[in-house]
Coordinates of C-alpha atoms in Angstrom, one line a residue:
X114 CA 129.2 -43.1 14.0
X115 CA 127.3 -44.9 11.6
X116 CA 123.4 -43.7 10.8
X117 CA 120.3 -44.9 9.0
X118 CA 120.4 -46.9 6.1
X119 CA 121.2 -44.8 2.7
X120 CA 121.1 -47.9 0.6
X121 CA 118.7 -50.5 0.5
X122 CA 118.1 -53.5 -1.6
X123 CA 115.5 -56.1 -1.1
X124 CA 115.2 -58.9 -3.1
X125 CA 117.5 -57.4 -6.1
X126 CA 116.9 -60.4 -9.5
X127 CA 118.2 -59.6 -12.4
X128 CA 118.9 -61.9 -15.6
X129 CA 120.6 -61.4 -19.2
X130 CA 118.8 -64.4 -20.8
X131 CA 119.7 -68.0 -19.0
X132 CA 121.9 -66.0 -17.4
X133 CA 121.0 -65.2 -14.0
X134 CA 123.3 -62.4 -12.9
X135 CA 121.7 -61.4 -9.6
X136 CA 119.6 -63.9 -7.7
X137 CA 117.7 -62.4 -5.1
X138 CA 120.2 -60.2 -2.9
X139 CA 119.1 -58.6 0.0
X140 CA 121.2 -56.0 2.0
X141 CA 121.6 -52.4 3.3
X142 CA 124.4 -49.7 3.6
X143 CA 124.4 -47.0 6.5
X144 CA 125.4 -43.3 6.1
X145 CA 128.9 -43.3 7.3
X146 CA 130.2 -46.3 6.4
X147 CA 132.5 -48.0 3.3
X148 CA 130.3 -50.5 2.4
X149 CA 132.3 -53.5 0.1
X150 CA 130.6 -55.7 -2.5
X151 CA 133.8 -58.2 -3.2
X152 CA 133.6 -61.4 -5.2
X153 CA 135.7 -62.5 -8.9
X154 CA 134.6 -61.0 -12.1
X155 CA 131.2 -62.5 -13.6
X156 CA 129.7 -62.4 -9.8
X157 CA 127.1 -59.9 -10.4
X158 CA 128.8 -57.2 -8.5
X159 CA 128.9 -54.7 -11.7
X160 CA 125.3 -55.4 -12.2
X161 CA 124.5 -54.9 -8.7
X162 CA 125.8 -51.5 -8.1
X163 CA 125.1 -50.2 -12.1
X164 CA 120.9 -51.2 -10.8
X165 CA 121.3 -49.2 -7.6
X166 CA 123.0 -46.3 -9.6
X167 CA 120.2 -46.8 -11.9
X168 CA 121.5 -47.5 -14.9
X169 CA 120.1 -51.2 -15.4
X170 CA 116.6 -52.0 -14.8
X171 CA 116.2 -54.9 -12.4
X172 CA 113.6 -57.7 -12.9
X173 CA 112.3 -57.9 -9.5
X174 CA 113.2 -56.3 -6.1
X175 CA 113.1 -52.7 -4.4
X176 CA 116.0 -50.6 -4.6
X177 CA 116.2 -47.2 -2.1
X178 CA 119.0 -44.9 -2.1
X179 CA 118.7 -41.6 -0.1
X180 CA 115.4 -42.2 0.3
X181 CA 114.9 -42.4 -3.4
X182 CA 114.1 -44.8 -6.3
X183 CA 116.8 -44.5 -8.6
X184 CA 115.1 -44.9 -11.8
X185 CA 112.0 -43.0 -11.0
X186 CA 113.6 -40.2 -9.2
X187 CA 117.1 -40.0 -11.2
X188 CA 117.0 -36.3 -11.7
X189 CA 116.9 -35.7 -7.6
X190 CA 119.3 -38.1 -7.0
X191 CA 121.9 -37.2 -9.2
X192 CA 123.1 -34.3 -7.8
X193 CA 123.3 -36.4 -4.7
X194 CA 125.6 -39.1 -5.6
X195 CA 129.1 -39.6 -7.7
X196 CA 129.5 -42.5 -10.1
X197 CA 132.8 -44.3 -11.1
X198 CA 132.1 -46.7 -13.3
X199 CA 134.1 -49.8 -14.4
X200 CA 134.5 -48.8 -17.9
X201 CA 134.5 -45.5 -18.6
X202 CA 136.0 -43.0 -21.8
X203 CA 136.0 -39.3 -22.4
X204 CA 136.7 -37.5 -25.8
X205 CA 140.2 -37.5 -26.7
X206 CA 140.7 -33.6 -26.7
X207 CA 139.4 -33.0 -23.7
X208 CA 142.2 -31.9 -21.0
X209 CA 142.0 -33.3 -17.5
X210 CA 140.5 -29.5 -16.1
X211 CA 138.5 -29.2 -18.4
X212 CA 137.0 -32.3 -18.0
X213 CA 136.8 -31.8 -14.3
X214 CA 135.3 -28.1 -15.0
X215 CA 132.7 -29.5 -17.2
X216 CA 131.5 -32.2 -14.5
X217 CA 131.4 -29.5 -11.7
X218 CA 128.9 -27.5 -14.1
X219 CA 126.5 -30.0 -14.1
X220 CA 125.8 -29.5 -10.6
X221 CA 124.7 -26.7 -8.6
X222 CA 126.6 -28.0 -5.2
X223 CA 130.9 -28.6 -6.3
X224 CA 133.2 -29.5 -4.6
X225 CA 136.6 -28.3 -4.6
X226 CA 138.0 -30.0 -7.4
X227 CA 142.2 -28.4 -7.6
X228 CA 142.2 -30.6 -4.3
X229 CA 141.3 -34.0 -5.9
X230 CA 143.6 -33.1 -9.1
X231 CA 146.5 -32.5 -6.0
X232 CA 145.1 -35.9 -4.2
X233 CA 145.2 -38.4 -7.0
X234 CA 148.3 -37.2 -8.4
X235 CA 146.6 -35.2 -11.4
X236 CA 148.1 -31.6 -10.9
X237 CA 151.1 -32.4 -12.8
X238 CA 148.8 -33.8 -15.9
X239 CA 146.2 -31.3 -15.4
X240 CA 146.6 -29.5 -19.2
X241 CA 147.4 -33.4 -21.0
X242 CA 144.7 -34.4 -23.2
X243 CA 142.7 -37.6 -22.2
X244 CA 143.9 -39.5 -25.2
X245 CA 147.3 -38.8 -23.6
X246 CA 146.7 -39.8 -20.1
X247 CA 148.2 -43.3 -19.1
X248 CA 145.6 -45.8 -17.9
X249 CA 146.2 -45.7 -14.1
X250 CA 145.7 -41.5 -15.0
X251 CA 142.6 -42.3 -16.7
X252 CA 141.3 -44.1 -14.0
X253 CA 142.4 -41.8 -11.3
X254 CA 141.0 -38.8 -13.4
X255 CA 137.1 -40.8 -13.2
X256 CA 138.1 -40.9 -9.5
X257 CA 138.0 -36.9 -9.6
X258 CA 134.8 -36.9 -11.6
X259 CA 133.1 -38.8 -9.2
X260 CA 134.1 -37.2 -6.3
X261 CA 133.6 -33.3 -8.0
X262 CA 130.0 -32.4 -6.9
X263 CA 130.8 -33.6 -2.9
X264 CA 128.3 -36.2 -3.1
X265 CA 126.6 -38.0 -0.1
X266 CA 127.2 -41.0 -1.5
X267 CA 130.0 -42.3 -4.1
X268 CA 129.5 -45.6 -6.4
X269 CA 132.9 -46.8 -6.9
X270 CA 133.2 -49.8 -9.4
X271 CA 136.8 -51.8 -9.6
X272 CA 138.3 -48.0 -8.8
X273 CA 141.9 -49.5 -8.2
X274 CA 142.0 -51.7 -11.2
X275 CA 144.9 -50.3 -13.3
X276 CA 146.5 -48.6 -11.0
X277 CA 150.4 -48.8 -9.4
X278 CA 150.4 -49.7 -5.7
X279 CA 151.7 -46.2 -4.8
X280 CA 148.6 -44.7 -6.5
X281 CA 146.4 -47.3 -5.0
X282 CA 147.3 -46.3 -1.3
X283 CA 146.8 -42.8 -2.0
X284 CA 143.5 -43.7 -3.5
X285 CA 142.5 -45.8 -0.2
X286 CA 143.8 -42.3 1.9
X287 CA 141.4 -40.5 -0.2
X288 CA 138.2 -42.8 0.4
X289 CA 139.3 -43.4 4.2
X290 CA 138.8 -39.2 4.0
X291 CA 135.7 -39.4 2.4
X292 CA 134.3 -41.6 4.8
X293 CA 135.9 -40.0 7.7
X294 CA 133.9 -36.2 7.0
X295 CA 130.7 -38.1 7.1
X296 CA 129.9 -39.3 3.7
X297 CA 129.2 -43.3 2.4
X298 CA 131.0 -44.6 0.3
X299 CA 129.8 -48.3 -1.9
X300 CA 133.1 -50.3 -4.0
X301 CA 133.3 -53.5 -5.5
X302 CA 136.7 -54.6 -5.8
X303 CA 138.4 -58.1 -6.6
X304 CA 141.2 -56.9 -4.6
X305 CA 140.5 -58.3 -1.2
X306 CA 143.9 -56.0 0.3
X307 CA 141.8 -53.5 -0.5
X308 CA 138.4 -54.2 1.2
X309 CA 140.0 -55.5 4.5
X310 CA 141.7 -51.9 4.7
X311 CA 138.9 -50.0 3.6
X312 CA 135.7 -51.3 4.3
X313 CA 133.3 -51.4 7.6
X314 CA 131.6 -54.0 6.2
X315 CA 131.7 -56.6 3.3
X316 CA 129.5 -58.2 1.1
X317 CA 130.9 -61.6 -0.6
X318 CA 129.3 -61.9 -4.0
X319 CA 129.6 -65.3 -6.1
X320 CA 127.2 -66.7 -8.6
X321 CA 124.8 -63.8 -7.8
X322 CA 124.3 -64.5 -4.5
X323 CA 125.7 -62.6 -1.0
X324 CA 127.1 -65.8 0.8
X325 CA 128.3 -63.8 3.7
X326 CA 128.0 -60.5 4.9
X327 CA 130.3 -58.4 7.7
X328 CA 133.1 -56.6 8.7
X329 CA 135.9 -58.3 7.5
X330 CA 137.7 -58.6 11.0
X331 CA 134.5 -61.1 11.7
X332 CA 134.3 -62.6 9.0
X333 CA 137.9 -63.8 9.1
X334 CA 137.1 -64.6 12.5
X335 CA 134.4 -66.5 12.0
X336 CA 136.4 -68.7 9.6
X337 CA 137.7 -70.3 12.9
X338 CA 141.5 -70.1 11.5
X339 CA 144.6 -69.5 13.6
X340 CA 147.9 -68.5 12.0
X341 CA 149.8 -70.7 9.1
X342 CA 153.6 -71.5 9.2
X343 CA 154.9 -72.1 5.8
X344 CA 158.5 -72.5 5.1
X345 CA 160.4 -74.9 2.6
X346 CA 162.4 -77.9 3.6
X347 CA 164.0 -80.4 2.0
X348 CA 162.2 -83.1 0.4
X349 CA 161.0 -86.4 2.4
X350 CA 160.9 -84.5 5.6
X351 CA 158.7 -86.1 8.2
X352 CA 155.7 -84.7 8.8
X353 CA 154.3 -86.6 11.6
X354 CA 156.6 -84.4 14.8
X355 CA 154.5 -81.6 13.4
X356 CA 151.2 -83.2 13.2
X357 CA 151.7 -84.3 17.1
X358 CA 152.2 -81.1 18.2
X359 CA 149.1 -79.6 20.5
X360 CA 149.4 -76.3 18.7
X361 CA 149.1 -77.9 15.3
X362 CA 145.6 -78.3 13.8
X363 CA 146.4 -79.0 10.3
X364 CA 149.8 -79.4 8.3
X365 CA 149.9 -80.0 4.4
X366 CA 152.3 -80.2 1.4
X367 CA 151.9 -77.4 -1.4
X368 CA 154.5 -77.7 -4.2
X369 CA 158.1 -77.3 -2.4
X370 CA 156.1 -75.6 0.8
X371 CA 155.0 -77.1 4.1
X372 CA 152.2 -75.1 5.3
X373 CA 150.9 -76.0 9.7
X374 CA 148.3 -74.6 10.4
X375 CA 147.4 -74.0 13.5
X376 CA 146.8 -71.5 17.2
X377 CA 148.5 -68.5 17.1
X378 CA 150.1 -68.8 20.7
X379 CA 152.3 -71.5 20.5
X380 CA 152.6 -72.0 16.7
X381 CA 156.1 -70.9 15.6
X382 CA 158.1 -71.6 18.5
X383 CA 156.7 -75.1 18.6
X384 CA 156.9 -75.6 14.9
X385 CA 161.1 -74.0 15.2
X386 CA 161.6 -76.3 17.9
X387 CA 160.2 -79.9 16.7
X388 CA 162.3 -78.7 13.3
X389 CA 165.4 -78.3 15.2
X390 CA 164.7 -81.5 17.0
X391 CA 164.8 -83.5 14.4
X392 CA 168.2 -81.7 12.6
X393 CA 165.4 -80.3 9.5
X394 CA 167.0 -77.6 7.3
X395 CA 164.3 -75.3 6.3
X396 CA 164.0 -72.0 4.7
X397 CA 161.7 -68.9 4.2
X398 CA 159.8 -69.4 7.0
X399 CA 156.9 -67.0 7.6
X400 CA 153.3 -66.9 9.0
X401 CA 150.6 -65.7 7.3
X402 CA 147.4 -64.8 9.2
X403 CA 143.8 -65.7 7.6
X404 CA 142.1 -63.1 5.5
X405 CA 139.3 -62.3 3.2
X406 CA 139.9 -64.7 -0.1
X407 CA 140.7 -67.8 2.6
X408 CA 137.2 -67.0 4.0
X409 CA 135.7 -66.9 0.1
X410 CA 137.3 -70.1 -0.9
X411 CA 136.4 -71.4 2.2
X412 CA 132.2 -70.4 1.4
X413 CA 133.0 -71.1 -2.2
X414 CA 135.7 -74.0 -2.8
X415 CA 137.2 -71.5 -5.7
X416 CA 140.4 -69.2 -5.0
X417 CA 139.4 -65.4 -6.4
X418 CA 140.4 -64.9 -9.8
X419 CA 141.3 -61.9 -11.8

């Protein structure tokens, strides 16, 4: 069950210049939870979670975490939290333990870091050299350091970005751990896969601002969607059997792809049937249900980008 609030940001500005990178953002995290700050690159999600980590210094606003203020009180807090940041390097001699064993003497409470080598696919590596270590091993490797003092709270900036998709999921098994022996755990990721299978609740970013904030199962929800059928059919097809069907609320051409939108309950059969009606040869045919970027484009009018 989720607790008090371990996290929380009132008012958060902060500007490079003209620039304004974060304008006014308000929010909390609770102690339990994975709490996801999503939104494309430039959003201010970076300098959001590097100011509550207290690395930048904000121009306005009041920023707790664990009760703390992370500039002032740095020393106490460190020992409480684990950092992964977006871009990170280590010296090129140093192995992958003892990188990991010089981490865990930093801090008088460690956890027990062979595990996390075993988790994130590391034990294999563990006497390679950074300089050696592939990307997705680099960034699995600042995973580990993050996680080697069993914080109460992990920072976890982009901690995906780089890696394969079999790595990813293992990554996501760790975190869903994590969260499930108590501990809180604050990402920002441009992946939205990732925050709709990870995260309790979910900040949308853009422009500085938090333009919605939920679980993702309400926010899709609140988008006021049904499923899409999309298929391809041969050109000059007819679209008006489709628009009078009751279960169709929208139906549009993209490219070589039909896409009806409409309620979940009656969709595809009636959609199959008024095609077969009318003798229409169509392939592929899937649905897709709505998810986290068709709620951000729909706040936004912009797809995510990389």
């Amino acid at each position: 069950m989720q607790g008090k609030a371990v996290v929380e940001v009132e008012n958060l500005r902060k500007s490079y210049g003209s620039i304004v990178a974060v304008d006014s953002v308000s929010f909390q995290v609770n102690q339990g939870e994975i709490f996801g700050m999503v939104g494309p690159n430039g959003a201010g999600k970076t300098t959001t979670i590097e100011c509550i980590e207290g690395l930048r210094q904000p121009d306005g606003g009041a920023i707790r975490v664990l009760g703390l203020e992370p500039r002032r009180d740095a020393h106490a807090l460190r020992p409480l939290t684990g950092v992964q940041l977006q871009e990170s390097a280590l010296h090129d001699r140093l192995r992958v333990w003892e990188a990991l064993d010089l981490f865990a003497s930093f801090y008088p409470r460690v956890g027990a870091w062979d595990h996390l080598l075993e988790r994130l696919g590391l034990a294999e590596v563990r006497n390679i050299h950074f300089a050696k270590l592939s990307g997705g091993q680099k960034q699995r490797l600042f995973v580990a350091l993050a996680l080697v003092n069993d914080p109460d709270l992990v920072f976890l900036d982009e901690l995906t970005t780089g890696l394969d998709p079999q790595a990813r999921r293992g990554v996501w098994e760790l975190i869903a751990d994590i969260r499930n022996r108590g501990k809180t755990v604050f990402l920002t990721t441009h992946f939205m896969e990732e925050a709709e299978r990870l995260c309790d609740r979910v900040a949308i970013l853009d422009h500085g601002r938090i333009v919605a904030l939920d679980s993702p199962e309400a926010l899709v929800r609140g988008l006021g969607r049904g499923v899409r059928v999309v298929f391809a059919a041969d050109p000059g097809l007819d679209l008006q059997p489709l628009r009078s069907l009751p279960s169709v609320t929208h139906v549009e051409v993209i490219g070589d792809r039909v896409v009806v939108s409409g309620r979940e309950d009656r969709l595809v059969v009636d959609v199959v049937n008024a095609l077969s009606a009318v003798g229409c040869r169509f392939r592929d045919l899937r649905t897709e249900q709505p998810t986290l970027e068709d709620v951000f484009l729909s706040l936004t009018g912009r797809a995510m980008r990389e």
